[in-house]
PDB file of C-alpha atoms in Angstrom:
ATOM      1  CA  MET J   1      70.677  61.303  -0.485  1.00 95.00           C
ATOM      2  CA  ASN J   2      69.391  59.790   2.717  1.00 96.00           C
ATOM      3  CA  TYR J   3      70.959  58.036   5.703  1.00 98.00           C
ATOM      4  CA  PHE J   4      71.754  54.616   4.232  1.00 98.00           C
ATOM      5  CA  ALA J   5      72.931  55.810   0.819  1.00 97.00           C
ATOM      6  CA  HIS J   6      75.454  58.111   2.517  1.00 97.00           C
ATOM      7  CA  ALA J   7      76.896  55.330   4.665  1.00 97.00           C
ATOM      8  CA  ILE J   8      76.596  52.103   2.678  1.00 96.00           C
ATOM      9  CA  HIS J   9      80.181  52.088   1.381  1.00 95.00           C
ATOM     10  CA  PHE J  10      81.760  53.022   4.739  1.00 96.00           C
ATOM     11  CA  LEU J  11      80.505  50.374   7.141  1.00 97.00           C
ATOM     12  CA  ASP J  12      83.765  49.956   9.047  1.00 96.00           C
ATOM     13  CA  ASP J  13      83.986  53.028  11.315  1.00 96.00           C
ATOM     14  CA  PRO J  14      81.154  53.785  13.766  1.00 98.00           C
ATOM     15  CA  TYR J  15      81.945  57.470  14.219  1.00 98.00           C
ATOM     16  CA  PHE J  16      82.432  58.087  10.493  1.00 98.00           C
ATOM     17  CA  VAL J  17      79.048  56.454   9.861  1.00 98.00           C
ATOM     18  CA  ALA J  18      77.525  58.645  12.571  1.00 98.00           C
ATOM     19  CA  GLY J  19      79.091  61.680  10.899  1.00 98.00           C
ATOM     20  CA  THR J  20      77.380  60.840   7.612  1.00 98.00           C
ATOM     21  CA  ALA J  21      74.041  61.050   9.435  1.00 98.00           C
ATOM     22  CA  VAL J  22      74.717  64.212  11.456  1.00 98.00           C
ATOM     23  CA  PRO J  23      73.346  66.775   8.939  1.00 97.00           C
ATOM     24  CA  ASP J  24      70.083  64.820   8.608  1.00 97.00           C
ATOM     25  CA  TRP J  25      69.811  64.279  12.351  1.00 98.00           C
ATOM     26  CA  LEU J  26      70.227  68.016  12.905  1.00 97.00           C
ATOM     27  CA  THR J  27      67.527  68.762  10.339  1.00 96.00           C
ATOM     28  CA  VAL J  28      65.122  66.842  12.566  1.00 96.00           C
ATOM     29  CA  ALA J  29      66.478  67.681  16.017  1.00 96.00           C
ATOM     30  CA  ASP J  30      67.818  71.232  15.755  1.00 95.00           C
ATOM     31  CA  ARG J  31      67.399  73.062  12.447  1.00 93.00           C
ATOM     32  CA  ARG J  32      69.240  76.114  13.803  1.00 94.00           C
ATOM     33  CA  VAL J  33      72.531  74.241  13.571  1.00 95.00           C
ATOM     34  CA  ARG J  34      73.907  74.056  10.030  1.00 93.00           C
ATOM     35  CA  LEU J  35      77.302  72.618   9.190  1.00 95.00           C
ATOM     36  CA  ARG J  36      79.233  73.685   6.114  1.00 94.00           C
ATOM     37  CA  ARG J  37      82.514  72.561   4.618  1.00 91.00           C
ATOM     38  CA  ARG J  38      84.349  75.540   6.114  1.00 92.00           C
ATOM     39  CA  HIS J  39      83.379  74.386   9.613  1.00 93.00           C
ATOM     40  CA  LEU J  40      85.187  71.076   9.094  1.00 94.00           C
ATOM     41  CA  ALA J  41      88.557  72.168   7.740  1.00 88.00           C
ATOM     42  CA  GLN J  42      90.531  72.293  10.980  1.00 83.00           C
ATOM     43  CA  ALA J  43      89.113  68.978  12.213  1.00 89.00           C
ATOM     44  CA  MET J  44      90.078  66.920   9.161  1.00 80.00           C
ATOM     45  CA  ASP J  45      93.610  66.499  10.538  1.00 80.00           C
ATOM     46  CA  ALA J  46      92.656  66.634  14.206  1.00 81.00           C
ATOM     47  CA  PRO J  47      94.640  64.386  16.589  1.00 91.00           C
ATOM     48  CA  ASP J  48      91.340  63.432  18.261  1.00 95.00           C
ATOM     49  CA  PRO J  49      90.299  60.330  16.270  1.00 95.00           C
ATOM     50  CA  LEU J  50      86.602  60.669  17.119  1.00 96.00           C
ATOM     51  CA  LEU J  51      86.484  64.319  16.086  1.00 97.00           C
ATOM     52  CA  ASN J  52      88.329  63.462  12.902  1.00 96.00           C
ATOM     53  CA  ALA J  53      85.962  60.585  12.067  1.00 96.00           C
ATOM     54  CA  VAL J  54      82.809  62.615  12.727  1.00 97.00           C
ATOM     55  CA  ALA J  55      84.126  65.524  10.660  1.00 97.00           C
ATOM     56  CA  ARG J  56      85.091  63.273   7.741  1.00 96.00           C
ATOM     57  CA  GLY J  57      81.662  61.641   7.843  1.00 97.00           C
ATOM     58  CA  ILE J  58      79.946  65.017   7.755  1.00 97.00           C
ATOM     59  CA  GLY J  59      82.193  66.021   4.867  1.00 96.00           C
ATOM     60  CA  GLN J  60      81.212  62.858   2.998  1.00 97.00           C
ATOM     61  CA  HIS J  61      77.542  63.725   3.466  1.00 97.00           C
ATOM     62  CA  LEU J  62      78.018  67.271   2.184  1.00 97.00           C
ATOM     63  CA  ASP J  63      79.989  66.088  -0.849  1.00 96.00           C
ATOM     64  CA  ASP J  64      77.401  63.404  -1.619  1.00 97.00           C
ATOM     65  CA  ASP J  65      74.520  65.857  -1.453  1.00 97.00           C
ATOM     66  CA  ALA J  66      76.249  68.455  -3.606  1.00 95.00           C
ATOM     67  CA  ARG J  67      76.790  65.876  -6.342  1.00 96.00           C
ATOM     68  CA  PHE J  68      73.445  64.109  -5.941  1.00 96.00           C
ATOM     69  CA  HIS J  69      71.169  67.144  -6.003  1.00 96.00           C
ATOM     70  CA  GLU J  70      72.827  68.541  -9.106  1.00 95.00           C
ATOM     71  CA  SER J  71      72.588  65.289 -11.056  1.00 96.00           C
ATOM     72  CA  ARG J  72      70.267  64.935 -14.015  1.00 96.00           C
ATOM     73  CA  ALA J  73      68.881  61.682 -12.592  1.00 96.00           C
ATOM     74  CA  PHE J  74      67.808  63.386  -9.354  1.00 97.00           C
ATOM     75  CA  VAL J  75      66.283  66.418 -11.049  1.00 97.00           C
ATOM     76  CA  GLU J  76      64.313  64.312 -13.517  1.00 97.00           C
ATOM     77  CA  SER J  77      63.188  61.796 -10.883  1.00 97.00           C
ATOM     78  CA  SER J  78      62.107  64.401  -8.359  1.00 97.00           C
ATOM     79  CA  MET J  79      60.168  66.312 -11.022  1.00 96.00           C
ATOM     80  CA  ALA J  80      58.417  63.152 -12.212  1.00 97.00           C
ATOM     81  CA  ILE J  81      57.493  62.094  -8.679  1.00 97.00           C
ATOM     82  CA  SER J  82      56.296  65.619  -7.861  1.00 96.00           C
ATOM     83  CA  ALA J  83      54.026  65.489 -10.909  1.00 94.00           C
ATOM     84  CA  ALA J  84      52.675  62.074  -9.900  1.00 96.00           C
ATOM     85  CA  VAL J  85      51.993  63.309  -6.362  1.00 95.00           C
ATOM     86  CA  ARG J  86      50.341  66.463  -7.697  1.00 94.00           C
ATOM     87  CA  ASP J  87      48.040  64.432  -9.930  1.00 93.00           C
ATOM     88  CA  PHE J  88      47.209  61.964  -7.166  1.00 94.00           C
ATOM     89  CA  LEU J  89      46.415  64.679  -4.628  1.00 91.00           C
ATOM     90  CA  GLN J  90      44.727  66.820  -7.294  1.00 88.00           C
ATOM     91  CA  GLU J  91      46.776  69.822  -6.236  1.00 73.00           C
ATOM     92  CA  PRO J  92      47.712  71.985  -9.232  1.00 68.00           C
ATOM     93  CA  SER J  93      50.328  73.813  -7.165  1.00 65.00           C
ATOM     94  CA  GLY J  94      51.696  74.105  -3.664  1.00 72.00           C
ATOM     95  CA  MET J  95      54.689  73.125  -1.602  1.00 83.00           C
ATOM     96  CA  GLN J  96      53.560  69.588  -0.776  1.00 90.00           C
ATOM     97  CA  PRO J  97      54.142  67.877  -4.180  1.00 93.00           C
ATOM     98  CA  ALA J  98      57.523  69.540  -4.706  1.00 92.00           C
ATOM     99  CA  PHE J  99      58.689  68.633  -1.202  1.00 95.00           C
ATOM    100  CA  LEU J 100      57.518  65.031  -1.588  1.00 96.00           C
ATOM    101  CA  GLY J 101      59.192  64.726  -4.970  1.00 96.00           C
ATOM    102  CA  HIS J 102      62.526  65.556  -3.361  1.00 97.00           C
ATOM    103  CA  LEU J 103      61.969  63.477  -0.217  1.00 98.00           C
ATOM    104  CA  LEU J 104      60.635  60.368  -1.922  1.00 98.00           C
ATOM    105  CA  VAL J 105      63.554  60.075  -4.332  1.00 98.00           C
ATOM    106  CA  GLU J 106      65.908  59.987  -1.348  1.00 98.00           C
ATOM    107  CA  VAL J 107      63.822  57.693   0.857  1.00 98.00           C
ATOM    108  CA  LEU J 108      62.954  55.260  -1.929  1.00 98.00           C
ATOM    109  CA  LEU J 109      66.589  55.107  -3.030  1.00 98.00           C
ATOM    110  CA  ASP J 110      67.431  54.003   0.508  1.00 98.00           C
ATOM    111  CA  ALA J 111      64.636  51.419   0.232  1.00 98.00           C
ATOM    112  CA  THR J 112      66.135  50.061  -3.004  1.00 98.00           C
ATOM    113  CA  LEU J 113      69.574  49.751  -1.393  1.00 97.00           C
ATOM    114  CA  ILE J 114      68.154  48.095   1.719  1.00 98.00           C
ATOM    115  CA  ALA J 115      66.139  45.574  -0.322  1.00 97.00           C
ATOM    116  CA  ALA J 116      69.272  44.703  -2.276  1.00 96.00           C
ATOM    117  CA  SER J 117      71.503  44.332   0.822  1.00 96.00           C
ATOM    118  CA  PRO J 118      69.500  44.006   4.064  1.00 97.00           C
ATOM    119  CA  GLU J 119      72.567  42.602   5.805  1.00 97.00           C
ATOM    120  CA  ARG J 120      74.274  45.942   5.269  1.00 97.00           C
ATOM    121  CA  LEU J 121      71.471  47.734   7.087  1.00 98.00           C
ATOM    122  CA  ASP J 122      71.962  45.304   9.972  1.00 98.00           C
ATOM    123  CA  LYS J 123      75.648  46.250   9.944  1.00 98.00           C
ATOM    124  CA  TYR J 124      74.767  49.960   9.765  1.00 98.00           C
ATOM    125  CA  TYR J 125      72.714  49.769  12.945  1.00 98.00           C
ATOM    126  CA  GLN J 126      75.291  47.558  14.665  1.00 98.00           C
ATOM    127  CA  LEU J 127      77.883  50.273  14.072  1.00 98.00           C
ATOM    128  CA  LEU J 128      75.612  53.054  15.309  1.00 98.00           C
ATOM    129  CA  ASP J 129      74.874  51.038  18.443  1.00 98.00           C
ATOM    130  CA  GLN J 130      78.605  51.273  19.230  1.00 98.00           C
ATOM    131  CA  VAL J 131      78.510  55.079  19.148  1.00 98.00           C
ATOM    132  CA  ASP J 132      78.131  57.215  22.275  1.00 98.00           C
ATOM    133  CA  PRO J 133      75.489  59.833  21.337  1.00 98.00           C
ATOM    134  CA  VAL J 134      76.850  62.273  23.923  1.00 98.00           C
ATOM    135  CA  GLN J 135      80.318  62.034  22.356  1.00 98.00           C
ATOM    136  CA  VAL J 136      78.920  62.688  18.876  1.00 98.00           C
ATOM    137  CA  GLU J 137      77.043  65.741  20.140  1.00 98.00           C
ATOM    138  CA  ALA J 138      80.198  67.003  21.853  1.00 98.00           C
ATOM    139  CA  LYS J 139      82.246  66.646  18.644  1.00 97.00           C
ATOM    140  CA  VAL J 140      79.550  68.387  16.598  1.00 98.00           C
ATOM    141  CA  ASN J 141      79.568  71.252  19.091  1.00 97.00           C
ATOM    142  CA  ILE J 142      83.295  71.697  18.475  1.00 96.00           C
ATOM    143  CA  LEU J 143      82.609  71.994  14.748  1.00 96.00           C
ATOM    144  CA  ALA J 144      79.307  73.861  14.595  1.00 96.00           C
ATOM    145  CA  PRO J 145      78.994  77.652  14.655  1.00 93.00           C
ATOM    146  CA  GLU J 146      76.493  77.325  17.493  1.00 93.00           C
ATOM    147  CA  PRO J 147      75.941  74.472  19.943  1.00 95.00           C
ATOM    148  CA  THR J 148      73.082  72.009  20.175  1.00 97.00           C
ATOM    149  CA  ARG J 149      71.755  70.091  23.137  1.00 97.00           C
ATOM    150  CA  ARG J 150      69.266  68.073  21.095  1.00 97.00           C
ATOM    151  CA  LEU J 151      71.468  65.844  18.984  1.00 98.00           C
ATOM    152  CA  ALA J 152      72.289  63.102  21.500  1.00 98.00           C
ATOM    153  CA  GLY J 153      68.623  62.409  22.150  1.00 98.00           C
ATOM    154  CA  MET J 154      67.940  62.283  18.421  1.00 98.00           C
ATOM    155  CA  ILE J 155      70.707  59.729  17.881  1.00 98.00           C
ATOM    156  CA  ALA J 156      69.389  57.512  20.666  1.00 98.00           C
ATOM    157  CA  ALA J 157      65.861  57.646  19.251  1.00 98.00           C
ATOM    158  CA  PHE J 158      67.064  56.958  15.710  1.00 98.00           C
ATOM    159  CA  CYS J 159      68.933  53.855  16.844  1.00 97.00           C
ATOM    160  CA  ARG J 160      66.054  52.674  19.004  1.00 97.00           C
ATOM    161  CA  GLU J 161      63.341  53.118  16.370  1.00 97.00           C
ATOM    162  CA  ARG J 162      65.225  51.472  13.463  1.00 98.00           C
ATOM    163  CA  ILE J 163      63.156  53.639  11.138  1.00 97.00           C
ATOM    164  CA  LEU J 164      64.983  52.712   7.939  1.00 98.00           C
ATOM    165  CA  TRP J 165      63.430  49.247   8.000  1.00 98.00           C
ATOM    166  CA  ASP J 166      60.044  50.945   7.696  1.00 98.00           C
ATOM    167  CA  TYR J 167      60.950  52.158   4.211  1.00 98.00           C
ATOM    168  CA  LEU J 168      60.465  48.627   2.862  1.00 98.00           C
ATOM    169  CA  ASP J 169      56.727  48.502   3.536  1.00 98.00           C
ATOM    170  CA  ASN J 170      54.272  50.928   2.008  1.00 98.00           C
ATOM    171  CA  ALA J 171      52.043  51.264   5.059  1.00 98.00           C
ATOM    172  CA  THR J 172      54.872  51.960   7.487  1.00 98.00           C
ATOM    173  CA  LEU J 173      56.558  54.248   4.954  1.00 98.00           C
ATOM    174  CA  LEU J 174      53.361  56.311   4.745  1.00 98.00           C
ATOM    175  CA  ARG J 175      53.337  56.579   8.528  1.00 97.00           C
ATOM    176  CA  ARG J 176      56.927  57.863   8.496  1.00 97.00           C
ATOM    177  CA  LEU J 177      56.121  60.315   5.700  1.00 97.00           C
ATOM    178  CA  ASN J 178      53.260  61.734   7.733  1.00 97.00           C
ATOM    179  CA  GLN J 179      55.547  62.198  10.711  1.00 96.00           C
ATOM    180  CA  VAL J 180      57.711  64.376   8.470  1.00 96.00           C
ATOM    181  CA  MET J 181      54.683  66.262   7.138  1.00 95.00           C
ATOM    182  CA  ARG J 182      53.510  67.077  10.655  1.00 95.00           C
ATOM    183  CA  ARG J 183      56.968  68.167  11.719  1.00 93.00           C
ATOM    184  CA  ILE J 184      57.305  70.718   8.927  1.00 92.00           C
ATOM    185  CA  GLY J 185      53.711  71.926   9.087  1.00 92.00           C
ATOM    186  CA  LEU J 186      52.306  70.397   5.884  1.00 91.00           C
ATOM    187  CA  ALA J 187      49.024  68.523   5.581  1.00 91.00           C
ATOM    188  CA  GLU J 188      49.188  64.809   6.224  1.00 94.00           C
ATOM    189  CA  LEU J 189      48.852  62.438   3.290  1.00 95.00           C
ATOM    190  CA  PRO J 190      45.618  60.457   2.996  1.00 95.00           C
ATOM    191  CA  ALA J 191      45.544  56.713   3.585  1.00 97.00           C
ATOM    192  CA  GLU J 192      44.986  56.230  -0.150  1.00 97.00           C
ATOM    193  CA  PHE J 193      48.443  57.620  -0.855  1.00 97.00           C
ATOM    194  CA  VAL J 194      49.768  54.142  -0.097  1.00 97.00           C
ATOM    195  CA  ASP J 195      48.390  53.064  -3.504  1.00 97.00           C
ATOM    196  CA  LEU J 196      50.772  55.450  -5.272  1.00 97.00           C
ATOM    197  CA  LEU J 197      53.914  54.168  -3.564  1.00 98.00           C
ATOM    198  CA  PRO J 198      54.501  50.917  -5.519  1.00 97.00           C
ATOM    199  CA  GLY J 199      54.734  52.812  -8.804  1.00 97.00           C
ATOM    200  CA  LEU J 200      57.078  55.385  -7.311  1.00 98.00           C
ATOM    201  CA  ARG J 201      59.248  52.590  -5.922  1.00 97.00           C
ATOM    202  CA  GLY J 202      59.503  51.089  -9.378  1.00 97.00           C
ATOM    203  CA  ARG J 203      60.622  54.364 -10.877  1.00 96.00           C
ATOM    204  CA  VAL J 204      63.374  54.856  -8.298  1.00 97.00           C
ATOM    205  CA  ASP J 205      64.438  51.200  -8.605  1.00 96.00           C
ATOM    206  CA  ARG J 206      64.904  51.630 -12.353  1.00 95.00           C
ATOM    207  CA  CYS J 207      67.089  54.721 -12.035  1.00 95.00           C
ATOM    208  CA  ALA J 208      68.907  53.794  -8.802  1.00 96.00           C
ATOM    209  CA  ALA J 209      72.261  53.253 -10.503  1.00 95.00           C
ATOM    210  CA  ALA J 210      72.030  56.596 -12.298  1.00 95.00           C
ATOM    211  CA  LEU J 211      71.055  58.329  -9.049  1.00 96.00           C
ATOM    212  CA  LEU J 212      74.130  56.867  -7.408  1.00 94.00           C
ATOM    213  CA  GLY J 213      76.339  57.868 -10.325  1.00 88.00           C
ATOM    214  CA  ARG J 214      76.951  54.253 -11.363  1.00 63.00           C
ATOM    215  CA  PRO J 215      74.977  53.715 -14.598  1.00 47.00           C
ATOM    216  CA  ASP J 216      77.184  50.736 -15.476  1.00 43.00           C
ATOM    217  CA  GLN J 217      75.601  48.870 -12.550  1.00 43.00           C
ATOM    218  CA  ALA J 218      71.996  49.391 -13.617  1.00 40.00           C
ATOM    219  CA  ALA J 219      71.318  45.631 -13.679  1.00 41.00           C
ATOM    220  CA  GLY J 220      72.931  45.012 -10.303  1.00 44.00           C
ATOM    221  CA  PHE J 221      70.051  46.070  -8.060  1.00 47.00           C
ATOM    222  CA  LYS J 222      67.629  43.476  -6.838  1.00 45.00           C
ATOM    223  CA  GLN J 223      64.167  44.318  -8.119  1.00 41.00           C
ATOM    224  CA  VAL J 224      61.678  43.552  -5.343  1.00 38.00           C
ATOM    225  CA  ALA J 225      57.912  43.994  -5.440  1.00 32.00           C
ATOM    226  CA  LEU J 226      57.037  45.696  -2.148  1.00 37.00           C
ATOM    227  CA  GLY J 227      53.322  46.162  -1.653  1.00 37.00           C
ATOM    228  CA  SER J 228      51.186  46.902   1.360  1.00 32.00           C
ATOM    229  CA  PRO J 229      50.729  44.079   3.859  1.00 31.00           C
TER     230      PRO J 229
END
């Protein structure tokens, strides 16, 4: 799961919402720092309300990911998208299609949720704007096995850039994907890759409820055609 999917049902506590994003922020800002369930145990009942909220948010993220990545819907969707990427790029093997299969399921699921409830994304960013990035970094450094000095800057940039809105447009989504590709040392995607994105969006839209573990709500997502500008 990605940022918005982790937080969408908890838009009432700024520091809990920040906690749901912490593992993904650290993946970008400081990959050395990894948080596990065992690192959170003592903080779950902490008298410090901010530490408690951040820890519970991180725990929510870890629980979500454990369930999500083991689900049949995720495995099947990521494999199908990997195959589509492989065919489009004409790469019979390699890390790039497999990585994109995983990433695009998560990013496009966020896009489906945002298209269905854009007002909730407004609320998401309003909550994060109330958070002190330095405080979040300090609480994470209480929990983490080793400290980071890069998280606060990442949080500020994430709030400033409003990157999740870019998931709704194919051209800006491709730009964000290529930022990720550069960061992890993979080849950038060609401009023509934008032509593949509408079909991949449709696939994730159709299985969004199953990906979220709510197959009974399959008809509840707004189906939106989102092409390039």
